[in-house]
Coordinates of C-alpha atoms in Angstrom, one line a residue:
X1 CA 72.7 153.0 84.0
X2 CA 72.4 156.2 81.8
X3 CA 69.6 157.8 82.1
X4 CA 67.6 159.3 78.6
X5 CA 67.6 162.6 79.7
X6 CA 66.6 165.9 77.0
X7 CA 69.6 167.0 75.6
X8 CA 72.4 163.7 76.1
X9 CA 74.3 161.6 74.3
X10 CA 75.9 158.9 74.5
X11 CA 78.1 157.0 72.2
X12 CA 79.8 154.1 72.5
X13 CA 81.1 151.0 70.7
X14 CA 78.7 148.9 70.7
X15 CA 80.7 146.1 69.0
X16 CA 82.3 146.4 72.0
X17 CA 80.2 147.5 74.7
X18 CA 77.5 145.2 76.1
X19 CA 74.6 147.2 76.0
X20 CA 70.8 147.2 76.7
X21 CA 67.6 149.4 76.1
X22 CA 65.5 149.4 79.0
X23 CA 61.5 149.3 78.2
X24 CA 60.1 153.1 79.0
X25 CA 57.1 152.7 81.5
X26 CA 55.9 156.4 81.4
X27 CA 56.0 158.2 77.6
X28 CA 56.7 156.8 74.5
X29 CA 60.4 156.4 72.9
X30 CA 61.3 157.6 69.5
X31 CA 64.8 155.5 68.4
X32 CA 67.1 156.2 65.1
X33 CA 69.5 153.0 63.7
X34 CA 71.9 154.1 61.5
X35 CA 74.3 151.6 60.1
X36 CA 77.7 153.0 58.7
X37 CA 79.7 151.2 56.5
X38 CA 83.0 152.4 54.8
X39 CA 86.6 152.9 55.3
X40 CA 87.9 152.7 58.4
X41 CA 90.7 154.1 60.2
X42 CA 94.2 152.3 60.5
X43 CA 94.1 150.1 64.2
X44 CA 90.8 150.8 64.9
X45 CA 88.0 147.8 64.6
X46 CA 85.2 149.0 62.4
X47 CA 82.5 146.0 62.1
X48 CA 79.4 145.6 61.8
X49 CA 77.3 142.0 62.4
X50 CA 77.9 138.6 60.0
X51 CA 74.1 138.7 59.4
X52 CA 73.9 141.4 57.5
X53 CA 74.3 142.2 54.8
X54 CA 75.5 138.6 54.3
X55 CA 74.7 135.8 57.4
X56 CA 76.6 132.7 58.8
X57 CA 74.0 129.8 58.7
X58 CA 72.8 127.8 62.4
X59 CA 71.4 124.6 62.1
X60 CA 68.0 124.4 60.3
X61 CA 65.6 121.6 59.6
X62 CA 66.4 120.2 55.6
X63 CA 69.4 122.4 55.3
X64 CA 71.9 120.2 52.9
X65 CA 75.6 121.4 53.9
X66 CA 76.0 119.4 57.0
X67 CA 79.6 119.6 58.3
X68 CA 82.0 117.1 57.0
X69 CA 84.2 114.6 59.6
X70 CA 87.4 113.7 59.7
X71 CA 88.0 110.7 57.9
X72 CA 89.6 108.1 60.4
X73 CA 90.0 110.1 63.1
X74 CA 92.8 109.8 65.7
X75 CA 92.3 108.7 69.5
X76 CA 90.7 111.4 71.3
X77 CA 92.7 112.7 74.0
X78 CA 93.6 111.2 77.4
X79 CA 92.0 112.9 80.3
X80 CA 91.5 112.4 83.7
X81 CA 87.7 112.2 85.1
X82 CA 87.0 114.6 87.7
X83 CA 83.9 114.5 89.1
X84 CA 84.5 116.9 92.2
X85 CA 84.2 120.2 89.4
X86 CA 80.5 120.9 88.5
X87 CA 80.1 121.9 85.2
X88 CA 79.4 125.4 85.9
X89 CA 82.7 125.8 88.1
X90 CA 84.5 124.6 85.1
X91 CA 87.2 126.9 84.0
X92 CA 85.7 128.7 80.1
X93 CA 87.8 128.8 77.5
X94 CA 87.4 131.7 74.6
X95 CA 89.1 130.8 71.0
X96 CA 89.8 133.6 69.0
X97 CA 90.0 132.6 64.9
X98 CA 91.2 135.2 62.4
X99 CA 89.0 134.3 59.6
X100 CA 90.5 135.8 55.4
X101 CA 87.9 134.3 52.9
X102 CA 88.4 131.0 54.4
X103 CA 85.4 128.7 53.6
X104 CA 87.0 125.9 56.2
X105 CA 86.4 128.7 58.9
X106 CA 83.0 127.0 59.8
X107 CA 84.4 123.6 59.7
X108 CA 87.1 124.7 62.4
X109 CA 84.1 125.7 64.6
X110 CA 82.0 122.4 64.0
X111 CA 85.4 120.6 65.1
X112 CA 85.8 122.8 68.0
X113 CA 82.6 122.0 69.4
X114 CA 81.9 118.2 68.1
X115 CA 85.5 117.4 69.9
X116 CA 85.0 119.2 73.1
X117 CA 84.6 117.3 76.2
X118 CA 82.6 120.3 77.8
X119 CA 81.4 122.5 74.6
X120 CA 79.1 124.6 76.4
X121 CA 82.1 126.0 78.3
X122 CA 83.8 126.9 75.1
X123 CA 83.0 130.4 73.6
X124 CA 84.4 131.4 69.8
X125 CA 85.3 134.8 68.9
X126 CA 85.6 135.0 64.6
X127 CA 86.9 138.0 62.7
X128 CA 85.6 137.6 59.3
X129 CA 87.2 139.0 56.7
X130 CA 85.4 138.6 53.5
X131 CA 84.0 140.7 50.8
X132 CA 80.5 142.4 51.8
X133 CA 79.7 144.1 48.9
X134 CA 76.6 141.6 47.9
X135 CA 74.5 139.3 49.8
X136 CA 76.0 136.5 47.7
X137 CA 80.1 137.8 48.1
X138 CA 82.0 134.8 49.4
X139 CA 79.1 132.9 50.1
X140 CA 81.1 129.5 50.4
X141 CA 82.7 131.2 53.5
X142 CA 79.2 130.3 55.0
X143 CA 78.1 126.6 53.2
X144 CA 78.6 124.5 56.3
X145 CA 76.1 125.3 58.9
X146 CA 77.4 125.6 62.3
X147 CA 76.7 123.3 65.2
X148 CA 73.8 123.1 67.5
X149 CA 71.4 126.4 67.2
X150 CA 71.6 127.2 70.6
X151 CA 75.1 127.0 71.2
X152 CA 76.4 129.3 68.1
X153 CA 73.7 131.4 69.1
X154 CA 75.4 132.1 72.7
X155 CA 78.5 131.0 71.9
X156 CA 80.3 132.1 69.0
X157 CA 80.8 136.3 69.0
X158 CA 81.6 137.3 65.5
X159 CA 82.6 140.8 63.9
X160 CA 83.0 142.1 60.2
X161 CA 85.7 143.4 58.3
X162 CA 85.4 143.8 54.4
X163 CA 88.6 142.2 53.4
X164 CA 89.6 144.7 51.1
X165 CA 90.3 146.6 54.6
X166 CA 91.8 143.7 55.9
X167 CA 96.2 144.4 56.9
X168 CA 97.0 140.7 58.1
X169 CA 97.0 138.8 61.2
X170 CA 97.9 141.5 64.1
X171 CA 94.7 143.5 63.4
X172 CA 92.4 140.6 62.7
X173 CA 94.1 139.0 66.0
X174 CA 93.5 142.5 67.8
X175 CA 90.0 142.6 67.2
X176 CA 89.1 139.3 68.2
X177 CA 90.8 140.1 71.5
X178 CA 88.0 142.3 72.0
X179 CA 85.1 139.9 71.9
X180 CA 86.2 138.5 75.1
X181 CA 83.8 138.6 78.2
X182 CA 85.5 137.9 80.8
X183 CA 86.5 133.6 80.1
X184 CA 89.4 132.4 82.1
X185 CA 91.5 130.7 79.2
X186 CA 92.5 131.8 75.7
X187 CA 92.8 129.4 73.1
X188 CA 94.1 131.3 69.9
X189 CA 94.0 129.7 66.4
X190 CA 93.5 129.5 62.7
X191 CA 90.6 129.6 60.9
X192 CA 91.4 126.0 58.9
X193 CA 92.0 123.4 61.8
X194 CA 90.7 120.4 63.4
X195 CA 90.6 119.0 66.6
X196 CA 90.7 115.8 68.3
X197 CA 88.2 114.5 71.0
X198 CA 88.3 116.1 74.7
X199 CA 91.0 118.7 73.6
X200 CA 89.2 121.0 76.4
X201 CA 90.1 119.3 79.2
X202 CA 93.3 118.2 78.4
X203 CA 94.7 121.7 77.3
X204 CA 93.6 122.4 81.0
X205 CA 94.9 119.7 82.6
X206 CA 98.3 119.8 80.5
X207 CA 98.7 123.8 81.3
X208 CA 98.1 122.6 85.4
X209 CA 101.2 120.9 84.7
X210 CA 103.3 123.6 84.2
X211 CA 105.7 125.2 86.9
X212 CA 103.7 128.4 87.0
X213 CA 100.5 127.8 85.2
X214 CA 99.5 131.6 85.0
X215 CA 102.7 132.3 83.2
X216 CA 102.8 129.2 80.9
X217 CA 102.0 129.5 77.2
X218 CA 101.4 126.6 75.2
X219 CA 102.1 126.7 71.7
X220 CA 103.2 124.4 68.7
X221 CA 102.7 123.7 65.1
X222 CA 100.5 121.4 64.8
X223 CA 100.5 118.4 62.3
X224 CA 98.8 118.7 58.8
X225 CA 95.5 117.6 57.6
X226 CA 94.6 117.8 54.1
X227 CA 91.6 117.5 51.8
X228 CA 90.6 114.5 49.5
X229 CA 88.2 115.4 46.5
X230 CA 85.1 115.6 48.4
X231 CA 85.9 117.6 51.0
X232 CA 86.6 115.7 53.5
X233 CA 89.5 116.2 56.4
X234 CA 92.1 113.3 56.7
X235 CA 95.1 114.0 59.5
X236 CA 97.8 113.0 57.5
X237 CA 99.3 109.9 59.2
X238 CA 97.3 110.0 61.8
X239 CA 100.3 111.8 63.4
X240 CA 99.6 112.1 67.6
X241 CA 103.0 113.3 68.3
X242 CA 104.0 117.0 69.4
X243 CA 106.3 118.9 67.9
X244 CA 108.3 121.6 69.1
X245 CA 109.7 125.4 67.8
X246 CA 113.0 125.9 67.1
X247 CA 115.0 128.7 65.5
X248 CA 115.8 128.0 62.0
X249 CA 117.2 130.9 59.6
X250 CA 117.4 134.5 59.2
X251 CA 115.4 135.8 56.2
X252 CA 115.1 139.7 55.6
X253 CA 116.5 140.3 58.9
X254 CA 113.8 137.8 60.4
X255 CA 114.1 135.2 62.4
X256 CA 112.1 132.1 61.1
X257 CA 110.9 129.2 63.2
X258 CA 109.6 125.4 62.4
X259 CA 108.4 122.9 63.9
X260 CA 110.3 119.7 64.6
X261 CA 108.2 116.2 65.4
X262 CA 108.9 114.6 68.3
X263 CA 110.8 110.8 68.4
X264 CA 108.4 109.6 70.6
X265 CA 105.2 110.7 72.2
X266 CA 106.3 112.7 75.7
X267 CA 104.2 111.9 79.4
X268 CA 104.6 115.6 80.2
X269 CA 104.6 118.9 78.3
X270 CA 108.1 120.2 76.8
X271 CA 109.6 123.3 77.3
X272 CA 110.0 125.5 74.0
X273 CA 111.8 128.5 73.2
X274 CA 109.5 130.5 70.7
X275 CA 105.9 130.9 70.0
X276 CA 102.9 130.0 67.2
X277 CA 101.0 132.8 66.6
X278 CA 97.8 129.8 65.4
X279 CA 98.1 127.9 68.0
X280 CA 98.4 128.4 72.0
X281 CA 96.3 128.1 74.9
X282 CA 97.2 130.2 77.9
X283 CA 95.3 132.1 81.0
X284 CA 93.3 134.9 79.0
X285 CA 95.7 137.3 81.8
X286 CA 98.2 137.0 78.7
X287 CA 95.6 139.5 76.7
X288 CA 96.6 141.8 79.8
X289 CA 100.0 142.0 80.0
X290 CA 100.4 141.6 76.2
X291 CA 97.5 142.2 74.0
X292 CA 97.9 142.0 70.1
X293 CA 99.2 145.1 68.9
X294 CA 96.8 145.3 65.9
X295 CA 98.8 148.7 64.4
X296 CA 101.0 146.0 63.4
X297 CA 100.2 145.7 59.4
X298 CA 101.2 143.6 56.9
X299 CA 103.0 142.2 59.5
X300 CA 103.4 138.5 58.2
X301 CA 107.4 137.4 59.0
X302 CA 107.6 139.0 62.0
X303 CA 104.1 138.7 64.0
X304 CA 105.3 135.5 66.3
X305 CA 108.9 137.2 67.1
X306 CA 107.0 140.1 68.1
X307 CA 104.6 138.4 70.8
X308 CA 107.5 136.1 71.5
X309 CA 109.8 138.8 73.0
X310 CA 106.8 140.3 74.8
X311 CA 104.8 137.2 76.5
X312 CA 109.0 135.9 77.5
X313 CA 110.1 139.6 79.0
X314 CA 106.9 139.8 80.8
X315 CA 107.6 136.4 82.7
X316 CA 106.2 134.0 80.3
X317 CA 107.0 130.1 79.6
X318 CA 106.3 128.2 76.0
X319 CA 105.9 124.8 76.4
X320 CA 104.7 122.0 73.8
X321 CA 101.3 120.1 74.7
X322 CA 102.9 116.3 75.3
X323 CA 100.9 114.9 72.3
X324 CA 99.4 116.8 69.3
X325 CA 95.5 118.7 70.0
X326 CA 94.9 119.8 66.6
X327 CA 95.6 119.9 62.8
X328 CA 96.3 122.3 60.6
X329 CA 96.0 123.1 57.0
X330 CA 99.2 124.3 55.7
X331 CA 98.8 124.8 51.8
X332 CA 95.9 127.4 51.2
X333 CA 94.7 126.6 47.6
X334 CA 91.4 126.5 49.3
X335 CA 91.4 130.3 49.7
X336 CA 92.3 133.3 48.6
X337 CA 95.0 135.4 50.3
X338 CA 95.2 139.1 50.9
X339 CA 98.9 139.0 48.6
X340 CA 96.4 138.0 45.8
X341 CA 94.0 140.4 46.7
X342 CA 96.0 143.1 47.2
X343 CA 96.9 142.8 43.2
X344 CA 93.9 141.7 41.9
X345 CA 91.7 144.8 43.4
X346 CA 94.6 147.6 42.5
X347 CA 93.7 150.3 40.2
X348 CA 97.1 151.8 40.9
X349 CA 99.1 148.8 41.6
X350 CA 102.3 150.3 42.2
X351 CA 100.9 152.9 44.4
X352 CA 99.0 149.9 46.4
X353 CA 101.8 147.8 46.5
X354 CA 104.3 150.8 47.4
X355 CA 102.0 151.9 50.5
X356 CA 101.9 147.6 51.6
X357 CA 105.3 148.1 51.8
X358 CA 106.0 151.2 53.5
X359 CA 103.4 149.6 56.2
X360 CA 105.0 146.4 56.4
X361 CA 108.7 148.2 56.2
X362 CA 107.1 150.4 60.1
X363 CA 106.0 147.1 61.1
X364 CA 109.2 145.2 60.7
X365 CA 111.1 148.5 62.7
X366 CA 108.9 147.9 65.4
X367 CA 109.6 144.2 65.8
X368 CA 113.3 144.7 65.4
X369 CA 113.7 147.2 68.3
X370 CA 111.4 144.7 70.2
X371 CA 114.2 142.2 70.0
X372 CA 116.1 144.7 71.1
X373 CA 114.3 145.4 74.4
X374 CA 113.4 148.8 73.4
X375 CA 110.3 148.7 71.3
X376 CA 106.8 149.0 72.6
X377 CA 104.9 146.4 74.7
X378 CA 108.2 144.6 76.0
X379 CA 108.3 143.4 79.8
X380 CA 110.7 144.4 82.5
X381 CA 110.7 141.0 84.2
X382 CA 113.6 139.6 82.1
X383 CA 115.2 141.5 79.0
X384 CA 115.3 140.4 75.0
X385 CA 119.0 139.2 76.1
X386 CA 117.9 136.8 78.2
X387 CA 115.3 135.7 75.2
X388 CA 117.8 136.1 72.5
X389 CA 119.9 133.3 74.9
X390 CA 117.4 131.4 75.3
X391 CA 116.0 131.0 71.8
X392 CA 119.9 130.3 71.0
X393 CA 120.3 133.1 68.5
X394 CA 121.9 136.8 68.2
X395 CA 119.6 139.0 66.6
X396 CA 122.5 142.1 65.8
X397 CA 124.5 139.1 64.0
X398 CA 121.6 137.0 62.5
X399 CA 123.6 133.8 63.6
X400 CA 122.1 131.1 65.4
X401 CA 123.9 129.0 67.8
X402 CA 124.9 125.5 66.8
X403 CA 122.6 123.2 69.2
X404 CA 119.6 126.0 69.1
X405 CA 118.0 123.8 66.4
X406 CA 117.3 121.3 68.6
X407 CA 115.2 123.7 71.6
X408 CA 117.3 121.9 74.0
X409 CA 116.4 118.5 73.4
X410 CA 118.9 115.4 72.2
X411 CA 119.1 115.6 69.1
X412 CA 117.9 112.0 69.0
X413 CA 114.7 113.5 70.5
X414 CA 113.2 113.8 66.7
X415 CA 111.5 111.9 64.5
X416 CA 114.1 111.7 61.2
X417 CA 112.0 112.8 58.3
X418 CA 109.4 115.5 59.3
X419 CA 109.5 118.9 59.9
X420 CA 106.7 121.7 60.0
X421 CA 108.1 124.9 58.6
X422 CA 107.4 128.5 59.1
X423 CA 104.0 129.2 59.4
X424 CA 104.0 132.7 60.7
X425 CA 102.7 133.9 57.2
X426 CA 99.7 131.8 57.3
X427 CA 96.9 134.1 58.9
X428 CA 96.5 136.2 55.6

């Protein structure tokens, strides 16, 4: 406790800091609020609450946006019953969603906790970035209400960013990091997905699989949903198959990834050699050893080669769930994105787009001298060789090996016609 004595002080965070102000028992207490808005700093988090001056919507009697379903939704997930855990020694998971003007954000939530087998052990950390300069600015960010008033009241942790500040997915990513209190899993993601039933329990039960479950990462692109004319979700094929990430061209000096479907659906997860930034569920330990490096701007081709080389020379594993947890919207003419911003709000737009570029340009340098096991947050338990072998690729050349494309696998392993392609772009 700090005590109020004459003459002290104290500030803080408090965005960041869990704080309280203790009743005074023996004189009365004069208090000052001030709210600051503005610019903020490069890398650091300046927020302020989603209810003001604009406010996400909990459930309230009459209110018309209800939260649309998927249309024929797939299986939920298997999972075995185990009735020796009580509920409250249940592991928590904490899902971190970078949110850019994105009015499916709320949907995401709604799926995340209408799916969950154990949704009170789920908490939601959401970045929004939207405009803030009215009460009415991106309003249809906030249509759906959320789910069940209590839960998004004690659940979901949310911060503030005018998007006009916004410098992509590392920062956003960054700052959701911070809303975490303490919950034993991470389950990083997108703000326009949906989920299928009990995906909870069986991200937990599929990472207990794994050799070494507290250095197991696992990660994929998932299948696509789209949306018909009303609105509504539909998970195109119903597809329940996994995919996997495998190296597939140099671009800019870049290595780009897709995703592959799976032949058949797997009894086991799959080992994989590279990461999705929107999709992986790991021991929240992973925030530790590599947190998101949110100096990392306009970082868009670039951000998932970057944690890659990190989480693999600090000791970690990738592995594919066995069947698919999630879908994911991959065209985004539902939203706006901060490329389209970033022109549209210029006044000088070659000095805008010039100082983009020189960020992104110190962005890129860092990632390449990652991959070259000399940049800034890589391990020491095995080097960006070993990585560079496993992926299948040599980063000074920009050639990829000639089996790499298949992460190991037969190449019989995959399904002939589908492929998910790079998404590492999509958090903007």
């Amino acid at each position: 406790d700090v005590i109020p004595s004459s003459d002290r002080l104290v500030l803080f965070r408090s965005d960041l800091v869990e704080h309280e102000v203790l009743p005074s028992l023996r004189r009365e207490r004069a208090a000052i609020t001030v709210w600051i808005y503005g610019d903020i700093k490069p890398g650091v988090a300046a927020s302020h609450d989603v209810s003001a001056p604009f406010g996400n919507k909990v459930p309230r009697k009459g209110f018309s946006h209800q939260p649309r379903t998927i249309r024929n939704p797939p299986l939920p997930l298997p999972i075995t019953s185990n009735s020796s855990c009580s509920d409250d020694d249940r592991p928590r998971i904490f899902v971190t969603i970078p949110a850019y003007r994105d009015p499916e954000t709320n949907q995401t939530i709604c799926s995340l906790y209408e799916t969950a087998k154990y949704p009170d052990r789920v908490f939601v950390g959401v970045v929004w970035q939207v405009d803030t300069s009215s009460a009415n600015a991106d309003s249809a960010c906030f249509d759906i209400q959320l789910p069940d008033a209590a839960w998004s009241t004690t659940n979901i942790r949310q911060l503030t960013l005018d998007y006009r500040h916004a410098t992509g997915p590392c920062l956003a990513r960054a700052m959701a990091q911070n809303l975490h209190r303490g919950e034993e899993y991470i389950l990083q993601i997108d703000s326009h997905m949906r989920f299928r039933g009990n995906w909870d329990e069986y991200l937990l039960r599929q990472i207990s699989e794994c050799p070494d479950p507290d250095k197991s990462v696992l990660t994929a692109y998932p299948p696509a949903y789209v949306l018909d004319a009303d609105g509504e979700a539909e998970c195109v094929n119903n597809e329940t198959r996994s995919t996997i990430l495998v190296p597939w061209k140099f671009s800019d000096g870049m290595l780009r990834q897709k995703g592959k479907l799976l032949q058949n659906m797997s009894d086991r997860v799959i080992p994989c050699p590279l990461y999705a930034a929107g999709f992986n569920f790991s021991s929240a330990s992973v925030m530790k050893k590599c947190p998101y490096d949110g100096t990392l701007h306009h970082l868009f081709f670039g951000e998932e080669m970057s944690m890659a080389v990190r989480l693999y020379t600090h000791g970690y594993d990738f592995f594919a769930p066995s069947q698919s947890v999630c879908y994911h919207k991959w065209t985004r003419d539902h939203r706006p994105t901060i490329q389209q911003d970033t022109k549209v709000n210029s006044a000088d737009l070659t000095k805008t787009e010039c100082a983009v570029q020189e960020e992104r340009k110190r962005s890129i340098a860092v990632v390449l001298s990652q991959l070259r096991g000399v940049g800034p947050g890589v391990g020491t338990v095995r080097t960006a060789a070993d990585f560079a072998s496993r992926v299948g690729v040599c980063f000074a050349d920009e050639t990829i090996a000639p089996d790499a494309e298949n992460g190991g696998l037969p190449p019989d392993s995959f399904a002939p016609t589908l492929s998910f392609l790079d998404g590492s772009h999509d958090s903007d």
